[in-house]
Tab-separated table of C-alpha atoms in Angstrom:
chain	number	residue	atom	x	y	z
K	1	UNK	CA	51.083	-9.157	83.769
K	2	UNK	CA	51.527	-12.106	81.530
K	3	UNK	CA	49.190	-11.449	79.184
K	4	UNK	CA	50.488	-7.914	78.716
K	5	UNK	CA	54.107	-9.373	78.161
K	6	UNK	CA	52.088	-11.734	75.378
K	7	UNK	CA	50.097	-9.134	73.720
K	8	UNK	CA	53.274	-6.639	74.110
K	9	UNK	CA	55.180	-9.623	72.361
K	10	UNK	CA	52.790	-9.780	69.496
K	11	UNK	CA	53.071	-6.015	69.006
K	12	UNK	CA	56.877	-6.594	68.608
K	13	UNK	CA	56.449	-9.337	66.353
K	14	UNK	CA	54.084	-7.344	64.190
K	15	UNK	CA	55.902	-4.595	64.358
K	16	UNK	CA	59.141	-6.284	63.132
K	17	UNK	CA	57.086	-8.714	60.302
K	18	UNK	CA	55.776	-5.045	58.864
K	19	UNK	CA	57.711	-2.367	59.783
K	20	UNK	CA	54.652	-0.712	61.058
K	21	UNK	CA	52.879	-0.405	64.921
K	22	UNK	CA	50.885	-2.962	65.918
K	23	UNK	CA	48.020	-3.332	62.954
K	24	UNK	CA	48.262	-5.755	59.944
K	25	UNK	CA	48.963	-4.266	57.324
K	26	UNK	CA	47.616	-3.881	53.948
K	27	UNK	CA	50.405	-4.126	50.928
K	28	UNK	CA	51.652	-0.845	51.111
K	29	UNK	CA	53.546	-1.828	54.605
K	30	UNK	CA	56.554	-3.433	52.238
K	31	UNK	CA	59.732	-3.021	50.488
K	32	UNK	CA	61.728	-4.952	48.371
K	33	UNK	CA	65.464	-4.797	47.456
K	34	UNK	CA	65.883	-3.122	44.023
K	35	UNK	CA	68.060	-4.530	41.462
K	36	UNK	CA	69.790	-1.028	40.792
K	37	UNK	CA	70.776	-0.626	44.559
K	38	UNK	CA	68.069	0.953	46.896
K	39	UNK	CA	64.912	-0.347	48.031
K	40	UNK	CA	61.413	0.007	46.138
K	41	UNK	CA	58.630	0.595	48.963
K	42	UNK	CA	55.071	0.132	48.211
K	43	UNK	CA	54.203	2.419	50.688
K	44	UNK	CA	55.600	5.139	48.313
K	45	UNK	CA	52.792	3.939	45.572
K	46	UNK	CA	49.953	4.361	48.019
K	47	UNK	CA	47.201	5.809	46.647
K	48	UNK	CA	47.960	4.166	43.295
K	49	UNK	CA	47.790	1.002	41.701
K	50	UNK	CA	50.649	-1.462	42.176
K	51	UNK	CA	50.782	-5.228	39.969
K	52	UNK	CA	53.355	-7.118	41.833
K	53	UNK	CA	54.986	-9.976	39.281
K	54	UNK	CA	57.194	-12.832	40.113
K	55	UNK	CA	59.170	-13.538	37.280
K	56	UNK	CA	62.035	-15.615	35.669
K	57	UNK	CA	63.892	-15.206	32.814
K	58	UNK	CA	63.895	-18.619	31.496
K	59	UNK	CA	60.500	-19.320	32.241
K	60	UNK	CA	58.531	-20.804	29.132
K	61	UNK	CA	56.207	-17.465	30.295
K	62	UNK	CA	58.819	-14.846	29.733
K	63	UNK	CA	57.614	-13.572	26.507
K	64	UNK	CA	55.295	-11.806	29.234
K	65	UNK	CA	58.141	-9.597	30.032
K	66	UNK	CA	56.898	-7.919	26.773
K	67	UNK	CA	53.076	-7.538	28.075
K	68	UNK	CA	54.837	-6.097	31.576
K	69	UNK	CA	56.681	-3.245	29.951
K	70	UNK	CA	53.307	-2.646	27.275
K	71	UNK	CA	51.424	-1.947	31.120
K	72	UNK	CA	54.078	0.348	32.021
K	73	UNK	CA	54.623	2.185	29.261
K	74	UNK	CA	50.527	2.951	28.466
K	75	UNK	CA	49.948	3.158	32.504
K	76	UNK	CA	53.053	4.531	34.313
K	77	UNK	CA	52.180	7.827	33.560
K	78	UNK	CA	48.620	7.711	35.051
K	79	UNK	CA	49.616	6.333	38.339
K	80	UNK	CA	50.825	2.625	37.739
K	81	UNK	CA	54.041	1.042	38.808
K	82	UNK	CA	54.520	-2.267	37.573
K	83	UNK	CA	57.075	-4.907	39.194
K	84	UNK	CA	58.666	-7.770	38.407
K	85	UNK	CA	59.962	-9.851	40.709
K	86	UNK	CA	62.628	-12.482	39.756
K	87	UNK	CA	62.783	-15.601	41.684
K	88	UNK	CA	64.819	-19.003	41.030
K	89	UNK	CA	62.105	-20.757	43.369
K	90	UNK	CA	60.864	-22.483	40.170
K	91	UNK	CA	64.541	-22.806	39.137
K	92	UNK	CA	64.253	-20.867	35.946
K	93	UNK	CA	66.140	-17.524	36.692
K	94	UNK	CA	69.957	-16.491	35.922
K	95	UNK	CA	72.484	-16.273	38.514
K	96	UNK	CA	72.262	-13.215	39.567
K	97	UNK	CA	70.717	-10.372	39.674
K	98	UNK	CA	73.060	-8.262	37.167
K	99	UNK	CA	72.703	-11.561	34.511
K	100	UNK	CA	69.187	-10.833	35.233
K	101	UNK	CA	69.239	-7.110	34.803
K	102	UNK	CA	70.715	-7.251	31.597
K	103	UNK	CA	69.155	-10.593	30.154
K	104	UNK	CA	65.579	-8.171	30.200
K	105	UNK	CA	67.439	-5.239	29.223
K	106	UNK	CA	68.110	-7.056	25.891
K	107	UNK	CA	65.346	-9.182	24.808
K	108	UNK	CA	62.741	-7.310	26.439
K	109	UNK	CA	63.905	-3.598	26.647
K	110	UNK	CA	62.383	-3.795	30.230
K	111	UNK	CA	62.494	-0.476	31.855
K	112	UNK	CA	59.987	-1.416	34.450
K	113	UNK	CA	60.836	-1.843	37.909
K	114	UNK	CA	62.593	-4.711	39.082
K	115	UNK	CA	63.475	-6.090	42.528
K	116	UNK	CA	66.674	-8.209	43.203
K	117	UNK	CA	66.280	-11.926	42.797
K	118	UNK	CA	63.727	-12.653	45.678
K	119	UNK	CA	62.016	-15.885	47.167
K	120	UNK	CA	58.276	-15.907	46.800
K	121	UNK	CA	57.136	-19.046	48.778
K	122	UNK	CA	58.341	-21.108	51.491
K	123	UNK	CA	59.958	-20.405	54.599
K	124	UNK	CA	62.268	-17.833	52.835
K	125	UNK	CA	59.503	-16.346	50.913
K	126	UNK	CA	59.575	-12.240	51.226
K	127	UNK	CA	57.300	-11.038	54.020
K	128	UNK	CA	55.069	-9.542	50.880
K	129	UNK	CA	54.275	-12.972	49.777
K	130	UNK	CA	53.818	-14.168	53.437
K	131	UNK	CA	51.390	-11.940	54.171
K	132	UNK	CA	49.862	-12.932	51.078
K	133	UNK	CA	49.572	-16.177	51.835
K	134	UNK	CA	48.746	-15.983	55.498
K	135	UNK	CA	46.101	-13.466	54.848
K	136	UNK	CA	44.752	-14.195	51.083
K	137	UNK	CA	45.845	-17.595	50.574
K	138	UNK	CA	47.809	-17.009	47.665
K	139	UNK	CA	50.958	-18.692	47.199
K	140	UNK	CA	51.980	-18.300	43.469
K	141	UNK	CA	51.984	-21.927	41.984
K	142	UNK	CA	54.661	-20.832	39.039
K	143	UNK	CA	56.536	-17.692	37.793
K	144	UNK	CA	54.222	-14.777	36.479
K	145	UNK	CA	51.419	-15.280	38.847
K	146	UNK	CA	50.182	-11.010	39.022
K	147	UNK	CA	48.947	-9.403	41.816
K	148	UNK	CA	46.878	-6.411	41.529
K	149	UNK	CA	47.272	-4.091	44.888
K	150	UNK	CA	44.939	-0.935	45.268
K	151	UNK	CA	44.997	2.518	46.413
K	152	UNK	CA	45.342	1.629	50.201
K	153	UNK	CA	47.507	-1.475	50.029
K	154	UNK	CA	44.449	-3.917	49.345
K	155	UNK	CA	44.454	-7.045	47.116
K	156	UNK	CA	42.372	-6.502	44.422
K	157	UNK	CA	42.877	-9.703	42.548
K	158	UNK	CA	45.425	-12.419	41.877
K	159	UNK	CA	45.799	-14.270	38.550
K	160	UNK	CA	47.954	-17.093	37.237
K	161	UNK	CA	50.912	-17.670	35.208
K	162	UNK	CA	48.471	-18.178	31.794
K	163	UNK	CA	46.536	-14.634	32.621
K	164	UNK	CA	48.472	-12.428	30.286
K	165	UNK	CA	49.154	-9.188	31.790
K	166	UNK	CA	47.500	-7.247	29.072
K	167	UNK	CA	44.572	-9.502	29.199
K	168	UNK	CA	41.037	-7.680	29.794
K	169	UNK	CA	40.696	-9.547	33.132
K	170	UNK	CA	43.455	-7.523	34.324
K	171	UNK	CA	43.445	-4.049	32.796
K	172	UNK	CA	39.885	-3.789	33.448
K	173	UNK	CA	40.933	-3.621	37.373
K	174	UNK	CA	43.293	-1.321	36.894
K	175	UNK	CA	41.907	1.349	34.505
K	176	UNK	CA	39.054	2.430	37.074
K	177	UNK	CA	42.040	2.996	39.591
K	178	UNK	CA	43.976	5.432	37.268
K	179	UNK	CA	43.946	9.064	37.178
């Protein structure tokens, strides 16, 4: 009887760490807070290519923001969606999320998606980057760290804050994954 409460309890806390029954999930089991209202869930991009972002505007790496919106615009049509994801954790983003809306509105023309201001490690991290680093050991180590996601919610490869976007390493993993 115990170990059924246990087990049952581990359901429940899977269940509430995912959103989904009792099975870990791959990336497509999360959502993020949009900054335009709503909620953007990767489980709507399954079957496609998702690079996940964590950004901040006054990161010495911002001119990436430009490399970001290249990928959507020559992608986004074949199946890629492309989000940033602003964070102060490296205390280098505005405010709030409207400054930050509007800050890449003007110097980047970003039209890509964006999620609100979100943390990406520690105990307050999003349960994306949780899961990320409970079950691929990748914590990003400064703002524009990419992750590539696949087809089914898999991680198909992480890169650092110097790995621009547009750079072979990357767009040769996503290409093959485009229709």
């Amino acid at each position: 009887m115990r170990r059924r409460m246990v087990l049952a309890g581990i359901g429940i806390g899977l269940l509430a760490f995912t959103g989904q029954a009792a099975t870990l999930p791959g990336a497509g089991a999360f959502s993020f807070a949009s900054i335009d209202g709503g909620i953007v869930d990767l489980a709507d991009w399954r079957g496609k290519p998702v690079l996940v972002v964590n950004t901040a505007s006054l990161c010495g790496f911002a001119g990436q923001f430009d490399d970001l919106q290249a990928l959507h615009e020559r992608y986004g049509a074949r199946g890629l969606l492309v989000l940033a994801v602003p964070s102060d954790d490296f205390n280098q983003e505005l405010a709030d999320a409207q400054a930050v809306k509007e800050y890449c509105a003007v110097n980047f023309d970003l039209t890509l998606p964006m999620t609100d201001i979100t943390h990406v490690r520690g105990a307050q991290a999003h349960p994306f980057y949780k899961w990320m680093a409970a079950e691929h050991g990748f914590t990003p180590g400064w703002n524009f760290n990419k992750v590539l996601i696949g087809a089914q919610g898999e991680v198909l490869g992480t890169w650092g804050s110097a790995v621009k976007p547009t750079a072979g390493a990357i767009t040769k993993r996503i290409e093959p994954l485009l229709r």
